[in-house]
């Protein structure tokens, strides 16, 4: 089975621009979660989508948004980029049977650099 | 407020010996814990998990121990191999949650010396 894929792998943007990142989950997985990894804050939860609905959201400003399509693929968008948004953005998918014990499998991440 | 803590930023062990990585948590209602391994420029790779109803789970060279009264879990790697050198993250699932949210510790960098 193919793993979680993320595109693009690397991205360079300037302040004020917006960016869209894409994530394709493992086949059959319906839940997609997004995380931001920075040296200072570690791995932080952004949001989770399940069946095209945002089911949970972390403590990030409204500039961070996402969506999920009917095929479970997900995108996240960051508008009005700031220097502090430079990070590795990770996507994870799980079967999400609703047991709270579903293992999340991560993609390779998108490295975003904001200049 | 760091709900999941890995107090040792780094650990160095000799090949063939045991590696013990530790993790503490503050919320006694966490009910599922996971360990991930991460190489630079890659996503975390799932290693092993444990439910709060158990105190031990084994998978090959990896064993996770959970001490609920101390709110502490540990990952044992025996024997350690140079390929185990990576950053290890513990993570917890918020209580009674059926949503895909994991709370991560800050990570411990393990170096296994040949």
PDB file of C-alpha atoms in Angstrom:
ATOM      1  CA  UNK A   1       0.000   0.000   0.000  1.00  0.00           C
ATOM      2  CA  UNK A   2       1.330   3.441  -0.866  1.00  0.00           C
ATOM      3  CA  UNK A   3       2.071   5.715   2.060  1.00  0.00           C
ATOM      4  CA  UNK A   4       0.986   9.254   2.736  1.00  0.00           C
ATOM      5  CA  UNK A   5       2.202  11.608   0.032  1.00  0.00           C
ATOM      6  CA  UNK A   6       2.671  15.357   0.281  1.00  0.00           C
ATOM      7  CA  UNK A   7       3.335  17.902  -2.409  1.00  0.00           C
ATOM      8  CA  UNK A   8       5.365  19.913  -2.898  1.00  0.00           C
ATOM      9  CA  UNK A   9       8.279  18.741  -0.790  1.00  0.00           C
ATOM     10  CA  UNK A  10       9.934  22.147  -0.699  1.00  0.00           C
ATOM     11  CA  UNK A  11       8.550  25.616  -1.108  1.00  0.00           C
ATOM     12  CA  UNK A  12       9.978  29.113  -0.866  1.00  0.00           C
ATOM     13  CA  UNK A  13       7.641  32.071  -0.502  1.00  0.00           C
ATOM     14  CA  UNK A  14       7.915  35.702   0.536  1.00  0.00           C
ATOM     15  CA  UNK A  15       6.097  37.456   3.336  1.00  0.00           C
ATOM     16  CA  UNK A  16       2.526  38.361   2.537  1.00  0.00           C
ATOM     17  CA  UNK A  17       2.042  35.629  -0.025  1.00  0.00           C
ATOM     18  CA  UNK A  18      -0.227  32.652   0.418  1.00  0.00           C
ATOM     19  CA  UNK A  19       0.534  28.980  -0.011  1.00  0.00           C
ATOM     20  CA  UNK A  20      -1.383  25.748  -0.534  1.00  0.00           C
ATOM     21  CA  UNK A  21      -0.021  22.368   0.492  1.00  0.00           C
ATOM     22  CA  UNK A  22      -1.476  19.044  -0.570  1.00  0.00           C
ATOM     23  CA  UNK A  23      -1.757  15.682   1.139  1.00  0.00           C
ATOM     24  CA  UNK A  24      -2.941  12.327  -0.193  1.00  0.00           C
ATOM     25  CA  UNK A  25      -3.696   9.833   2.584  1.00  0.00           C
ATOM     26  CA  UNK A  26      -3.167   6.111   2.580  1.00  0.00           C
ATOM     27  CA  UNK A  27      -5.870   4.394   0.565  1.00  0.00           C
ATOM     28  CA  UNK A  28      -8.871   3.693   2.761  1.00  0.00           C
ATOM     29  CA  UNK A  29      -7.927   6.239   5.415  1.00  0.00           C
ATOM     30  CA  UNK A  30     -10.597   8.834   6.017  1.00  0.00           C
ATOM     31  CA  UNK A  31      -8.927  11.043   8.601  1.00  0.00           C
ATOM     32  CA  UNK A  32      -6.234  13.544   7.721  1.00  0.00           C
ATOM     33  CA  UNK A  33      -4.430  15.616  10.342  1.00  0.00           C
ATOM     34  CA  UNK A  34      -1.939  18.414   9.829  1.00  0.00           C
ATOM     35  CA  UNK A  35       0.990  19.338  12.054  1.00  0.00           C
ATOM     36  CA  UNK A  36       3.591  22.073  12.079  1.00  0.00           C
ATOM     37  CA  UNK A  37       7.127  21.314  13.194  1.00  0.00           C
ATOM     38  CA  UNK A  38       9.497  24.109  14.185  1.00  0.00           C
ATOM     39  CA  UNK A  39      12.718  23.969  16.222  1.00  0.00           C
ATOM     40  CA  UNK A  40      11.238  26.113  18.974  1.00  0.00           C
ATOM     41  CA  UNK A  41       7.722  24.699  19.294  1.00  0.00           C
ATOM     42  CA  UNK A  42       8.194  21.100  18.235  1.00  0.00           C
ATOM     43  CA  UNK A  43       5.335  19.232  16.603  1.00  0.00           C
ATOM     44  CA  UNK A  44       2.049  21.053  16.979  1.00  0.00           C
ATOM     45  CA  UNK A  45      -1.389  19.985  15.847  1.00  0.00           C
ATOM     46  CA  UNK A  46      -3.036  22.280  13.305  1.00  0.00           C
ATOM     47  CA  UNK A  47      -6.344  20.583  12.435  1.00  0.00           C
ATOM     48  CA  UNK A  48      -7.978  17.338  11.463  1.00  0.00           C
ATOM     49  CA  UNK A  49     -10.447  16.519   8.739  1.00  0.00           C
ATOM     50  CA  UNK A  50     -12.753  13.552   8.563  1.00  0.00           C
ATOM     51  CA  UNK A  51     -15.320  12.982   5.835  1.00  0.00           C
ATOM     52  CA  UNK A  52     -14.753  16.493   4.467  1.00  0.00           C
ATOM     53  CA  UNK A  53     -15.457  18.105   7.846  1.00  0.00           C
ATOM     54  CA  UNK A  54     -13.021  19.777  10.198  1.00  0.00           C
ATOM     55  CA  UNK A  55     -13.324  17.751  13.361  1.00  0.00           C
ATOM     56  CA  UNK A  56     -10.671  19.349  15.546  1.00  0.00           C
ATOM     57  CA  UNK A  57      -8.531  22.446  15.457  1.00  0.00           C
ATOM     58  CA  UNK A  58      -5.351  23.473  17.233  1.00  0.00           C
ATOM     59  CA  UNK A  59      -4.336  26.890  18.497  1.00  0.00           C
ATOM     60  CA  UNK A  60      -3.330  28.549  15.268  1.00  0.00           C
ATOM     61  CA  UNK A  61      -4.565  31.825  13.789  1.00  0.00           C
ATOM     62  CA  UNK A  62      -7.253  31.928  11.154  1.00  0.00           C
ATOM     63  CA  UNK A  63      -4.620  32.416   8.457  1.00  0.00           C
ATOM     64  CA  UNK A  64      -4.233  28.653   8.622  1.00  0.00           C
ATOM     65  CA  UNK A  65      -7.089  26.799   6.992  1.00  0.00           C
ATOM     66  CA  UNK A  66      -7.730  23.510   5.301  1.00  0.00           C
ATOM     67  CA  UNK A  67     -10.204  21.358   3.524  1.00  0.00           C
ATOM     68  CA  UNK A  68     -10.784  17.769   2.575  1.00  0.00           C
ATOM     69  CA  UNK A  69     -12.194  16.400  -0.617  1.00  0.00           C
ATOM     70  CA  UNK A  70     -14.536  13.470  -1.162  1.00  0.00           C
ATOM     71  CA  UNK A  71     -11.587  11.214  -2.020  1.00  0.00           C
ATOM     72  CA  UNK A  72     -10.050  12.087   1.408  1.00  0.00           C
ATOM     73  CA  UNK A  73      -7.254  14.129  -0.125  1.00  0.00           C
ATOM     74  CA  UNK A  74      -6.622  17.279   1.881  1.00  0.00           C
ATOM     75  CA  UNK A  75      -5.141  20.700   1.361  1.00  0.00           C
ATOM     76  CA  UNK A  76      -4.012  23.281   3.829  1.00  0.00           C
ATOM     77  CA  UNK A  77      -3.679  26.946   3.060  1.00  0.00           C
ATOM     78  CA  UNK A  78      -1.718  29.645   4.806  1.00  0.00           C
ATOM     79  CA  UNK A  79      -2.533  33.210   3.851  1.00  0.00           C
ATOM     80  CA  UNK A  80      -0.498  36.373   4.459  1.00  0.00           C
ATOM     81  CA  UNK A  81       2.653  34.441   5.204  1.00  0.00           C
ATOM     82  CA  UNK A  82       4.906  35.548   8.044  1.00  0.00           C
ATOM     83  CA  UNK A  83       8.534  34.701   8.662  1.00  0.00           C
ATOM     84  CA  UNK A  84       7.481  32.568  11.630  1.00  0.00           C
ATOM     85  CA  UNK A  85       5.480  30.304   9.354  1.00  0.00           C
ATOM     86  CA  UNK A  86       8.709  28.761   8.094  1.00  0.00           C
ATOM     87  CA  UNK A  87       8.424  25.160   9.194  1.00  0.00           C
ATOM     88  CA  UNK A  88       8.042  21.557   8.194  1.00  0.00           C
ATOM     89  CA  UNK A  89       4.352  20.869   7.610  1.00  0.00           C
ATOM     90  CA  UNK A  90       3.370  17.277   8.157  1.00  0.00           C
ATOM     91  CA  UNK A  91       0.254  15.458   7.170  1.00  0.00           C
ATOM     92  CA  UNK A  92      -0.893  12.220   8.806  1.00  0.00           C
ATOM     93  CA  UNK A  93      -3.703   9.850   7.967  1.00  0.00           C
ATOM     94  CA  UNK A  94      -5.539   7.197   9.931  1.00  0.00           C
ATOM     95  CA  UNK A  95      -8.492   4.898   9.527  1.00  0.00           C
ATOM     96  CA  UNK A  96     -10.225   6.780  12.350  1.00  0.00           C
ATOM     97  CA  UNK A  97     -12.659   4.139  13.420  1.00  0.00           C
ATOM     98  CA  UNK A  98     -13.624   6.450  16.257  1.00  0.00           C
ATOM     99  CA  UNK A  99     -11.876   4.453  18.949  1.00  0.00           C
ATOM    100  CA  UNK A 100      -9.341   7.113  19.846  1.00  0.00           C
ATOM    101  CA  UNK A 101      -6.627   4.530  19.306  1.00  0.00           C
ATOM    102  CA  UNK A 102      -6.102   4.804  15.606  1.00  0.00           C
ATOM    103  CA  UNK A 103      -2.467   5.057  14.646  1.00  0.00           C
ATOM    104  CA  UNK A 104      -1.536   8.035  12.530  1.00  0.00           C
ATOM    105  CA  UNK A 105       0.870   7.525   9.654  1.00  0.00           C
ATOM    106  CA  UNK A 106       2.854  10.512   8.497  1.00  0.00           C
ATOM    107  CA  UNK A 107       3.916  11.764   5.126  1.00  0.00           C
ATOM    108  CA  UNK A 108       7.411  13.117   4.396  1.00  0.00           C
ATOM    109  CA  UNK A 109       6.347  16.712   4.963  1.00  0.00           C
ATOM    110  CA  UNK A 110       6.558  19.971   3.053  1.00  0.00           C
ATOM    111  CA  UNK A 111       9.425  22.275   3.995  1.00  0.00           C
ATOM    112  CA  UNK A 112       8.145  25.843   3.748  1.00  0.00           C
ATOM    113  CA  UNK A 113      10.606  28.711   3.856  1.00  0.00           C
ATOM    114  CA  UNK A 114       9.265  32.257   4.109  1.00  0.00           C
ATOM    115  CA  UNK A 115      11.687  35.012   3.110  1.00  0.00           C
TER     116      UNK A 115
ATOM    117  CA  UNK B   1       1.711  24.285  28.892  1.00  0.00           C
ATOM    118  CA  UNK B   2       3.624  21.190  27.867  1.00  0.00           C
ATOM    119  CA  UNK B   3       1.322  18.223  28.505  1.00  0.00           C
ATOM    120  CA  UNK B   4       3.795  15.655  27.188  1.00  0.00           C
ATOM    121  CA  UNK B   5       7.410  16.078  28.190  1.00  0.00           C
ATOM    122  CA  UNK B   6      10.629  14.444  27.138  1.00  0.00           C
ATOM    123  CA  UNK B   7      13.132  15.899  29.537  1.00  0.00           C
ATOM    124  CA  UNK B   8      16.242  14.451  27.931  1.00  0.00           C
ATOM    125  CA  UNK B   9      17.058  16.244  24.681  1.00  0.00           C
ATOM    126  CA  UNK B  10      19.684  13.665  23.792  1.00  0.00           C
ATOM    127  CA  UNK B  11      20.945  10.195  24.621  1.00  0.00           C
ATOM    128  CA  UNK B  12      24.060   8.363  23.497  1.00  0.00           C
ATOM    129  CA  UNK B  13      24.515   4.592  23.829  1.00  0.00           C
ATOM    130  CA  UNK B  14      26.881   1.956  22.524  1.00  0.00           C
ATOM    131  CA  UNK B  15      25.767  -0.452  19.845  1.00  0.00           C
ATOM    132  CA  UNK B  16      24.332  -3.637  21.352  1.00  0.00           C
ATOM    133  CA  UNK B  17      23.385  -1.992  24.633  1.00  0.00           C
ATOM    134  CA  UNK B  18      19.938  -0.950  25.795  1.00  0.00           C
ATOM    135  CA  UNK B  19      18.493   2.471  24.971  1.00  0.00           C
ATOM    136  CA  UNK B  20      15.876   3.831  27.347  1.00  0.00           C
ATOM    137  CA  UNK B  21      13.903   6.886  26.298  1.00  0.00           C
ATOM    138  CA  UNK B  22      11.588   8.498  28.793  1.00  0.00           C
ATOM    139  CA  UNK B  23       8.404  10.496  28.568  1.00  0.00           C
ATOM    140  CA  UNK B  24       6.194  12.124  31.219  1.00  0.00           C
ATOM    141  CA  UNK B  25       2.671  13.440  30.860  1.00  0.00           C
ATOM    142  CA  UNK B  26       0.498  15.646  32.985  1.00  0.00           C
ATOM    143  CA  UNK B  27      -3.043  14.641  32.054  1.00  0.00           C
ATOM    144  CA  UNK B  28      -4.064  11.412  33.788  1.00  0.00           C
ATOM    145  CA  UNK B  29      -6.946  11.064  31.335  1.00  0.00           C
ATOM    146  CA  UNK B  30      -4.708  10.388  28.326  1.00  0.00           C
ATOM    147  CA  UNK B  31      -5.659   6.928  27.137  1.00  0.00           C
ATOM    148  CA  UNK B  32      -3.359   6.061  24.270  1.00  0.00           C
ATOM    149  CA  UNK B  33       0.336   6.633  23.783  1.00  0.00           C
ATOM    150  CA  UNK B  34       2.591   6.247  20.779  1.00  0.00           C
ATOM    151  CA  UNK B  35       6.267   6.431  19.955  1.00  0.00           C
ATOM    152  CA  UNK B  36       7.537   7.746  16.652  1.00  0.00           C
ATOM    153  CA  UNK B  37      11.013   7.842  15.176  1.00  0.00           C
ATOM    154  CA  UNK B  38      12.062  10.672  12.898  1.00  0.00           C
ATOM    155  CA  UNK B  39      15.000  11.186  10.595  1.00  0.00           C
ATOM    156  CA  UNK B  40      15.885  14.697   9.369  1.00  0.00           C
ATOM    157  CA  UNK B  41      13.783  15.916   6.451  1.00  0.00           C
ATOM    158  CA  UNK B  42      11.389  12.961   6.778  1.00  0.00           C
ATOM    159  CA  UNK B  43       8.046  12.474   8.449  1.00  0.00           C
ATOM    160  CA  UNK B  44       7.768  10.583  11.748  1.00  0.00           C
ATOM    161  CA  UNK B  45       7.590   6.801  11.469  1.00  0.00           C
ATOM    162  CA  UNK B  46       5.289   4.928  13.840  1.00  0.00           C
ATOM    163  CA  UNK B  47       7.149   2.533  16.127  1.00  0.00           C
ATOM    164  CA  UNK B  48       4.913   1.201  18.851  1.00  0.00           C
ATOM    165  CA  UNK B  49       1.879   2.163  20.905  1.00  0.00           C
ATOM    166  CA  UNK B  50       0.257   1.299  24.196  1.00  0.00           C
ATOM    167  CA  UNK B  51      -3.229   1.664  25.580  1.00  0.00           C
ATOM    168  CA  UNK B  52      -3.742   2.981  29.081  1.00  0.00           C
ATOM    169  CA  UNK B  53      -5.259  -0.357  30.111  1.00  0.00           C
ATOM    170  CA  UNK B  54      -1.906  -2.053  29.633  1.00  0.00           C
ATOM    171  CA  UNK B  55       1.457  -1.547  31.284  1.00  0.00           C
ATOM    172  CA  UNK B  56       3.682  -3.122  28.653  1.00  0.00           C
ATOM    173  CA  UNK B  57       3.738  -3.711  24.929  1.00  0.00           C
ATOM    174  CA  UNK B  58       6.473  -5.406  22.904  1.00  0.00           C
ATOM    175  CA  UNK B  59       7.307  -5.439  19.239  1.00  0.00           C
ATOM    176  CA  UNK B  60      10.611  -7.028  18.350  1.00  0.00           C
ATOM    177  CA  UNK B  61      13.440  -4.968  19.779  1.00  0.00           C
ATOM    178  CA  UNK B  62      11.054  -2.298  21.025  1.00  0.00           C
ATOM    179  CA  UNK B  63       9.178  -2.390  24.318  1.00  0.00           C
ATOM    180  CA  UNK B  64       7.063   0.372  25.771  1.00  0.00           C
ATOM    181  CA  UNK B  65       6.292   0.499  29.483  1.00  0.00           C
ATOM    182  CA  UNK B  66       3.513   2.577  30.988  1.00  0.00           C
ATOM    183  CA  UNK B  67       3.356   3.595  34.646  1.00  0.00           C
ATOM    184  CA  UNK B  68       0.020   5.305  35.060  1.00  0.00           C
ATOM    185  CA  UNK B  69       0.466   6.220  38.705  1.00  0.00           C
ATOM    186  CA  UNK B  70       3.677   8.066  37.852  1.00  0.00           C
ATOM    187  CA  UNK B  71       2.284   9.352  34.531  1.00  0.00           C
ATOM    188  CA  UNK B  72       5.409   8.056  32.890  1.00  0.00           C
ATOM    189  CA  UNK B  73       6.216   5.923  29.897  1.00  0.00           C
ATOM    190  CA  UNK B  74       9.459   4.643  28.519  1.00  0.00           C
ATOM    191  CA  UNK B  75      10.683   3.074  25.308  1.00  0.00           C
ATOM    192  CA  UNK B  76      13.326   0.360  25.540  1.00  0.00           C
ATOM    193  CA  UNK B  77      15.353  -0.607  22.496  1.00  0.00           C
ATOM    194  CA  UNK B  78      17.339  -3.821  22.868  1.00  0.00           C
ATOM    195  CA  UNK B  79      19.826  -4.289  21.360  1.00  0.00           C
ATOM    196  CA  UNK B  80      20.485  -0.808  20.031  1.00  0.00           C
ATOM    197  CA  UNK B  81      21.772  -0.525  16.468  1.00  0.00           C
ATOM    198  CA  UNK B  82      23.442   2.396  14.646  1.00  0.00           C
ATOM    199  CA  UNK B  83      20.379   2.614  12.367  1.00  0.00           C
ATOM    200  CA  UNK B  84      18.309   3.482  15.438  1.00  0.00           C
ATOM    201  CA  UNK B  85      20.025   6.871  15.582  1.00  0.00           C
ATOM    202  CA  UNK B  86      17.201   9.369  15.116  1.00  0.00           C
ATOM    203  CA  UNK B  87      14.877  11.690  17.027  1.00  0.00           C
ATOM    204  CA  UNK B  88      12.252   9.844  19.063  1.00  0.00           C
ATOM    205  CA  UNK B  89       8.935  11.447  19.911  1.00  0.00           C
ATOM    206  CA  UNK B  90       6.348  10.231  22.347  1.00  0.00           C
ATOM    207  CA  UNK B  91       2.777  11.298  21.742  1.00  0.00           C
ATOM    208  CA  UNK B  92      -0.541  11.015  23.526  1.00  0.00           C
ATOM    209  CA  UNK B  93      -4.148  11.007  22.446  1.00  0.00           C
ATOM    210  CA  UNK B  94      -6.425  13.417  24.343  1.00  0.00           C
ATOM    211  CA  UNK B  95      -8.959  11.637  26.558  1.00  0.00           C
ATOM    212  CA  UNK B  96     -12.106  10.161  25.090  1.00  0.00           C
ATOM    213  CA  UNK B  97     -11.120  11.462  21.750  1.00  0.00           C
ATOM    214  CA  UNK B  98     -12.096  10.011  18.434  1.00  0.00           C
ATOM    215  CA  UNK B  99     -10.367  12.789  16.589  1.00  0.00           C
ATOM    216  CA  UNK B 100      -6.986  12.707  14.966  1.00  0.00           C
ATOM    217  CA  UNK B 101      -5.126  14.910  17.393  1.00  0.00           C
ATOM    218  CA  UNK B 102      -1.817  13.881  18.887  1.00  0.00           C
ATOM    219  CA  UNK B 103       0.058  15.816  21.547  1.00  0.00           C
ATOM    220  CA  UNK B 104       3.805  15.396  21.100  1.00  0.00           C
ATOM    221  CA  UNK B 105       6.756  15.697  23.394  1.00  0.00           C
ATOM    222  CA  UNK B 106       9.748  17.741  22.317  1.00  0.00           C
ATOM    223  CA  UNK B 107      11.729  14.711  21.207  1.00  0.00           C
ATOM    224  CA  UNK B 108      14.923  12.954  22.273  1.00  0.00           C
ATOM    225  CA  UNK B 109      17.834  12.564  19.888  1.00  0.00           C
ATOM    226  CA  UNK B 110      19.295   9.086  20.175  1.00  0.00           C
ATOM    227  CA  UNK B 111      22.819   8.394  18.975  1.00  0.00           C
ATOM    228  CA  UNK B 112      23.940   4.789  18.808  1.00  0.00           C
ATOM    229  CA  UNK B 113      27.691   4.501  18.489  1.00  0.00           C
ATOM    230  CA  UNK B 114      29.228   1.559  16.616  1.00  0.00           C
TER     231      UNK B 114
END
